[in-house]
PDB file of C-alpha atoms and ligand atoms in Angstrom:
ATOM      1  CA  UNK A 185       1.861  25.817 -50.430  1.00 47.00           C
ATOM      2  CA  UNK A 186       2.001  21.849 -51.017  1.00 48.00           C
ATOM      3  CA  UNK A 187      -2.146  21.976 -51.482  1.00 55.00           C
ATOM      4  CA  UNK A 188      -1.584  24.503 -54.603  1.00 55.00           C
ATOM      5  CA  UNK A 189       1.758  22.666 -56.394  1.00 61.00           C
ATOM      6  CA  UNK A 190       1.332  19.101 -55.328  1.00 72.00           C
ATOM      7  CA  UNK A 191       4.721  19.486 -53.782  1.00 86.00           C
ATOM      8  CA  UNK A 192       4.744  17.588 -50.359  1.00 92.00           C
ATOM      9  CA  UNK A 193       5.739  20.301 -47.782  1.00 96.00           C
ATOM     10  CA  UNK A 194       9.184  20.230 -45.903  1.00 97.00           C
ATOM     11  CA  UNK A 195       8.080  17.603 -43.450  1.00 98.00           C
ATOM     12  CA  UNK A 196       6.638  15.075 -45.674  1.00 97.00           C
ATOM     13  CA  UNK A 197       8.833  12.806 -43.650  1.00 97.00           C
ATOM     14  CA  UNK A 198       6.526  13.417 -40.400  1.00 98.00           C
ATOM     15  CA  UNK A 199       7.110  15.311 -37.641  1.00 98.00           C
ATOM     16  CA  UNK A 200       7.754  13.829 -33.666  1.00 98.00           C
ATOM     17  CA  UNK A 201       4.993  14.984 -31.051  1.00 98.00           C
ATOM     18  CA  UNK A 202       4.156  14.021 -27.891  1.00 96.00           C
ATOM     19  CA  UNK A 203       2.710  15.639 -25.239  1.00 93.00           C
ATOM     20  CA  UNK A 204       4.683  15.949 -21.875  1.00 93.00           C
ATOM     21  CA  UNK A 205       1.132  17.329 -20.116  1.00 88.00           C
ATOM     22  CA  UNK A 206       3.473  20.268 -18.969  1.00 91.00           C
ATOM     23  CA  UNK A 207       0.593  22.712 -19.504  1.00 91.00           C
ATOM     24  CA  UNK A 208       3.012  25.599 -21.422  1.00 91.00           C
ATOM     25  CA  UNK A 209       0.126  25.519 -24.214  1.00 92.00           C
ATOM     26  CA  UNK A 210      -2.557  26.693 -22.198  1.00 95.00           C
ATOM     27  CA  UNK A 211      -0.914  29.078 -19.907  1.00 93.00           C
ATOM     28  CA  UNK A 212       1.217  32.147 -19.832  1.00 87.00           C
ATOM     29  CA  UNK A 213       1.320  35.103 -22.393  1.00 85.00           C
ATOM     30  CA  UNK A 214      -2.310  36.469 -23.380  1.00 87.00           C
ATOM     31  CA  UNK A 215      -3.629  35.217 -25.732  1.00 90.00           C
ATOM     32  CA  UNK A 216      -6.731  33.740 -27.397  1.00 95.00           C
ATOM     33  CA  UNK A 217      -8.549  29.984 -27.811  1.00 96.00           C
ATOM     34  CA  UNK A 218     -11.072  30.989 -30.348  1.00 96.00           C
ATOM     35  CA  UNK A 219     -14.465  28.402 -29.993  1.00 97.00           C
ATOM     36  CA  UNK A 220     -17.456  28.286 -32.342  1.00 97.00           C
ATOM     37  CA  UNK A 221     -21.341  27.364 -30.996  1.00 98.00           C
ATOM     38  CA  UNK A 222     -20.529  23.477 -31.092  1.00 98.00           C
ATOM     39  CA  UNK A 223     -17.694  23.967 -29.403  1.00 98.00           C
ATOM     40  CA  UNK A 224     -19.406  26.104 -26.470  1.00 98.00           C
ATOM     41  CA  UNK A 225     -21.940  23.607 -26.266  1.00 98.00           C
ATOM     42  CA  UNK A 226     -20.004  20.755 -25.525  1.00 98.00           C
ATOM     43  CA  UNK A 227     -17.830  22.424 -23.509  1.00 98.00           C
ATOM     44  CA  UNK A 228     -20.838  23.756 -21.373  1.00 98.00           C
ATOM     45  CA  UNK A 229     -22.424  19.944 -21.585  1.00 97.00           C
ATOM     46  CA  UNK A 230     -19.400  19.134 -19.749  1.00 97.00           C
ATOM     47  CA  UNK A 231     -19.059  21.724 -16.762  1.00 96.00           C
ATOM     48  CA  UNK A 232     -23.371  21.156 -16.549  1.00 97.00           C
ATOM     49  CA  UNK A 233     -24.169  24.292 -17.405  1.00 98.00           C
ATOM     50  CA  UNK A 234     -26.454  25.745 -20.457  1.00 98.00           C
ATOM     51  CA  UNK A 235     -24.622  27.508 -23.318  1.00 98.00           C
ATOM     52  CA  UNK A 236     -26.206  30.850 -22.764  1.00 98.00           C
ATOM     53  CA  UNK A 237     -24.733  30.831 -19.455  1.00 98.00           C
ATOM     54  CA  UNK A 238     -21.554  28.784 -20.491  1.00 98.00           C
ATOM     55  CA  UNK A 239     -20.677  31.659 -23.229  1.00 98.00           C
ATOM     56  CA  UNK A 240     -21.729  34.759 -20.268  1.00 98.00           C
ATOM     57  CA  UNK A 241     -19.020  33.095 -17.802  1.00 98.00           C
ATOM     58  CA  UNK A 242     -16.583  31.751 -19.915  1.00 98.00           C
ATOM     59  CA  UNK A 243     -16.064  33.401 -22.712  1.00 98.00           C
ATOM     60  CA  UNK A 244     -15.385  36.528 -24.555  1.00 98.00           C
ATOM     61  CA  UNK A 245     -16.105  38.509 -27.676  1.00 97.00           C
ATOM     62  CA  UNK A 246     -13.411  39.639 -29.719  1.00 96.00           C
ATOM     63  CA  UNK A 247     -14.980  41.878 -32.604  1.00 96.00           C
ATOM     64  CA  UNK A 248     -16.811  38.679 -34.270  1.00 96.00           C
ATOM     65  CA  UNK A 249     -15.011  36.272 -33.002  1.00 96.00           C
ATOM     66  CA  UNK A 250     -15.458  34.609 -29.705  1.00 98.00           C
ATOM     67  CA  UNK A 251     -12.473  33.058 -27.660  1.00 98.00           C
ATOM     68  CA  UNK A 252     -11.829  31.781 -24.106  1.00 98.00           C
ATOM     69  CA  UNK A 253     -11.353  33.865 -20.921  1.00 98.00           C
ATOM     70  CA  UNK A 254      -8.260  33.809 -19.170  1.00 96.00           C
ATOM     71  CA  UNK A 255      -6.983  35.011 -15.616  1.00 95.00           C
ATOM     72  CA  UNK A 256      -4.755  38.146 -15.643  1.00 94.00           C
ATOM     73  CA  UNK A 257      -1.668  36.030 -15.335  1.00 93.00           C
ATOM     74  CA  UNK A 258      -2.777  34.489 -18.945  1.00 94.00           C
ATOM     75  CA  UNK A 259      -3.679  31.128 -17.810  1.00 95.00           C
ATOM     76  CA  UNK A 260      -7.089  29.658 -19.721  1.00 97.00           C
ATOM     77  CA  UNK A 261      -9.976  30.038 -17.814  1.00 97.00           C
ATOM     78  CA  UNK A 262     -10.001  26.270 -17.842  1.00 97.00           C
ATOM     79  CA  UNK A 263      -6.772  25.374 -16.503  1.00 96.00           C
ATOM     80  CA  UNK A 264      -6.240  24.051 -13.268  1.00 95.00           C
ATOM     81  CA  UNK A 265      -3.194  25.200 -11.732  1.00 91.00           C
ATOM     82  CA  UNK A 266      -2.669  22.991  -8.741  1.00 92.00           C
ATOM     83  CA  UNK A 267      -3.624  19.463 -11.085  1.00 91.00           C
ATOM     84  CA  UNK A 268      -2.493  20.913 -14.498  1.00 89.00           C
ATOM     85  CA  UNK A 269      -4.680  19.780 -16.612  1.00 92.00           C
ATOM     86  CA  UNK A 270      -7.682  21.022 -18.502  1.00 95.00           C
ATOM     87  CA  UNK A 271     -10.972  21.073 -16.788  1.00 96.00           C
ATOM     88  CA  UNK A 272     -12.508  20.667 -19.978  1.00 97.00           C
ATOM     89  CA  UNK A 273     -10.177  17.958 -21.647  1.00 94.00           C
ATOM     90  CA  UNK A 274     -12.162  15.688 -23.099  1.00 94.00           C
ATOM     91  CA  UNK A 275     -14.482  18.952 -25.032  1.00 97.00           C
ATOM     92  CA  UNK A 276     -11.666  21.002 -25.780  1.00 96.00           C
ATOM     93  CA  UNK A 277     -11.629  22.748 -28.641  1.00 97.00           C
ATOM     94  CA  UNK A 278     -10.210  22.336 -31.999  1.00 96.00           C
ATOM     95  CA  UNK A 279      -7.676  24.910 -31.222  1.00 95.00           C
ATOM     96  CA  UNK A 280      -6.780  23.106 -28.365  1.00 95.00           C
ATOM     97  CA  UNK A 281      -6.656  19.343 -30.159  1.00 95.00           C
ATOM     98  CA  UNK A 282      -4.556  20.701 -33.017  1.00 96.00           C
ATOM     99  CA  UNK A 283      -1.850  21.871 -31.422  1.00 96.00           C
ATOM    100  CA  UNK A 284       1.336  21.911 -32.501  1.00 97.00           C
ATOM    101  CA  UNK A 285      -0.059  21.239 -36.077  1.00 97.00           C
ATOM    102  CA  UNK A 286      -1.135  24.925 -37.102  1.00 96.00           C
ATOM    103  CA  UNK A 287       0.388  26.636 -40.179  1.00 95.00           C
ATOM    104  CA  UNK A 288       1.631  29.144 -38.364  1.00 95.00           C
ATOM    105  CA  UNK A 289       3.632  26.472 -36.862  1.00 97.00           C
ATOM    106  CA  UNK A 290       4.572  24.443 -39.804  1.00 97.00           C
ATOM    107  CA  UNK A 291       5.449  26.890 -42.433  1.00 96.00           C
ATOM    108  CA  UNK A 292       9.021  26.499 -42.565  1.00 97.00           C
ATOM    109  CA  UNK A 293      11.707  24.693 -40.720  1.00 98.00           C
ATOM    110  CA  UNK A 294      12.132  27.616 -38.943  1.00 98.00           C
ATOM    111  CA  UNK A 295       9.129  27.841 -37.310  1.00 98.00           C
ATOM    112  CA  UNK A 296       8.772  24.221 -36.183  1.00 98.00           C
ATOM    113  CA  UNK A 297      12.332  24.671 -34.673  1.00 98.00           C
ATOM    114  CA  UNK A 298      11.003  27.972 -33.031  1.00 97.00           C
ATOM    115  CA  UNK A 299       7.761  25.755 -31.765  1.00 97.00           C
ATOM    116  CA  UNK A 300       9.916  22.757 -30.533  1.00 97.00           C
ATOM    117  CA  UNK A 301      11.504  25.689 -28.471  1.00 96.00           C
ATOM    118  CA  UNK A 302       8.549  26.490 -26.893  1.00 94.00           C
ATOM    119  CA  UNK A 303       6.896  23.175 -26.234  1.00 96.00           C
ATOM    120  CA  UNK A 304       8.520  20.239 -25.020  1.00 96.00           C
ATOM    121  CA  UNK A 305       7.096  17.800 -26.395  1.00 97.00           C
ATOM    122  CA  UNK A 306       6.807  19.148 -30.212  1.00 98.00           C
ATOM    123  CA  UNK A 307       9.742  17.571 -31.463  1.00 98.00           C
ATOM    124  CA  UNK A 308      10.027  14.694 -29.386  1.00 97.00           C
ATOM    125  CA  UNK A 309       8.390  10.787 -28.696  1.00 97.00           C
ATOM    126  CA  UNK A 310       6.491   9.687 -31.447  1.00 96.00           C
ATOM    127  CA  UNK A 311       6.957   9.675 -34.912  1.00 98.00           C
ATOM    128  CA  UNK A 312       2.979  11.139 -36.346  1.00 98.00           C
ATOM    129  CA  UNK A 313       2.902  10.877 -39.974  1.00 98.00           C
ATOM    130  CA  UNK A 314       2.137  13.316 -43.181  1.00 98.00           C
ATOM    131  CA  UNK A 315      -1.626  12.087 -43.304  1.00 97.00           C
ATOM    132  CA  UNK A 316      -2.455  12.843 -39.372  1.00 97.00           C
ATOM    133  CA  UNK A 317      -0.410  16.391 -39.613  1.00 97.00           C
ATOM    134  CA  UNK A 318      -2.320  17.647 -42.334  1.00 96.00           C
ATOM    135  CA  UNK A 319      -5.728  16.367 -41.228  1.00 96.00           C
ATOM    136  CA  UNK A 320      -4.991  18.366 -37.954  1.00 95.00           C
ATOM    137  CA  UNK A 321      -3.624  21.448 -39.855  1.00 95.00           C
ATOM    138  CA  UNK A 322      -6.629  21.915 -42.195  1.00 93.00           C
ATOM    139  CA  UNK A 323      -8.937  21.370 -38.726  1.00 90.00           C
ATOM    140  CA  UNK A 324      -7.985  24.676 -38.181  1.00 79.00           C
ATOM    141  CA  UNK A 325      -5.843  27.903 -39.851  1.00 81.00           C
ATOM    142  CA  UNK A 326      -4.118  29.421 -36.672  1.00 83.00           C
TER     143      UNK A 326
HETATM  144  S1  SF4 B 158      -9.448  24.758 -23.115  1.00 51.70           S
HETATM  145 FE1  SF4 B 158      -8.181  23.311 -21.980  1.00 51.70          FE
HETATM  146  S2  SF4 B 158      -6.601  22.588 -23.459  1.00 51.70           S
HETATM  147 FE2  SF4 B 158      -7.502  24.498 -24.280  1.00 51.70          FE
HETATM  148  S3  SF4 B 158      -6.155  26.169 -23.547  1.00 51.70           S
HETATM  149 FE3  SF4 B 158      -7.867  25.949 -22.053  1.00 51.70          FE
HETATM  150  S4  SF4 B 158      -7.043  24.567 -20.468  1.00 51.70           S
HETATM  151 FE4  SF4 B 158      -5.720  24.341 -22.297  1.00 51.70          FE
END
């Protein structure tokens, strides 16, 4: 990709994001928000409860890897369904903070177009420059 050539990638122009707060992104299919130690931590700092705890309520182990629970319907363990918002905004993790900016995301055209399908507000509002997308996209390969 651009990192290896020097080439700026397809959107060197920028790419419009704003988020609507419509939720989509943390609800819905199964799926996984993978968290590290730090991450747990804070996230535990905020709900008041110790990690150890935190991690035994809250999350799950997937081979190595550790990632969120969620409710059979697929919703984040975190989201609040009658406010719709995340209880655990301001310690989310980087999974969470990066979105729509992944690779998976931004490898072609295509798949922006595919993402701007799925979120409403990738796409849309403002204008977030080169710089700020790749700072977010090298956060975190997803
Ligand atoms: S941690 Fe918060 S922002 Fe991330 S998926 Fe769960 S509810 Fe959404």
């Amino acid at each position: 990709m651009a990192e290896n050539s020097g080439e700026k990638p397809w959107y060197k122009q920028g790419l419009r994001f704003e988020c609507t707060g419509c939720g989509d992104c943390c609800t819905g299919e199964a799926g996984y928000v993978w968290v590290n130690q730090s991450e747990i931590d804070a996230m535990a700092e905020v709900i008041g409860m110790e990690p150890a705890a935190f991690e035994n309520e809250y999350v799950r182990k997937i081979g190595i890897r550790r990632s969120l629970k969620e409710y059979p319907n697929g919703d984040c363990v975190f989201f609040d369904a009658e406010q719709r918002n995340c209880q655990v905004y301001h310690a989310r993790p980087r999974q969470c903070r990066t979105w729509p900016f992944w690779d998976s995301n931004l490898k072609t055209a295509e798949d922006w177009e595919r993402t701007c399908q799925e979120c409403p507000g990738s796409g849309q509002g403002r204008l977030v420059p080169l710089e700020q997308i790749e700072a977010q996209r090298k956060v975190f390969k997803i």
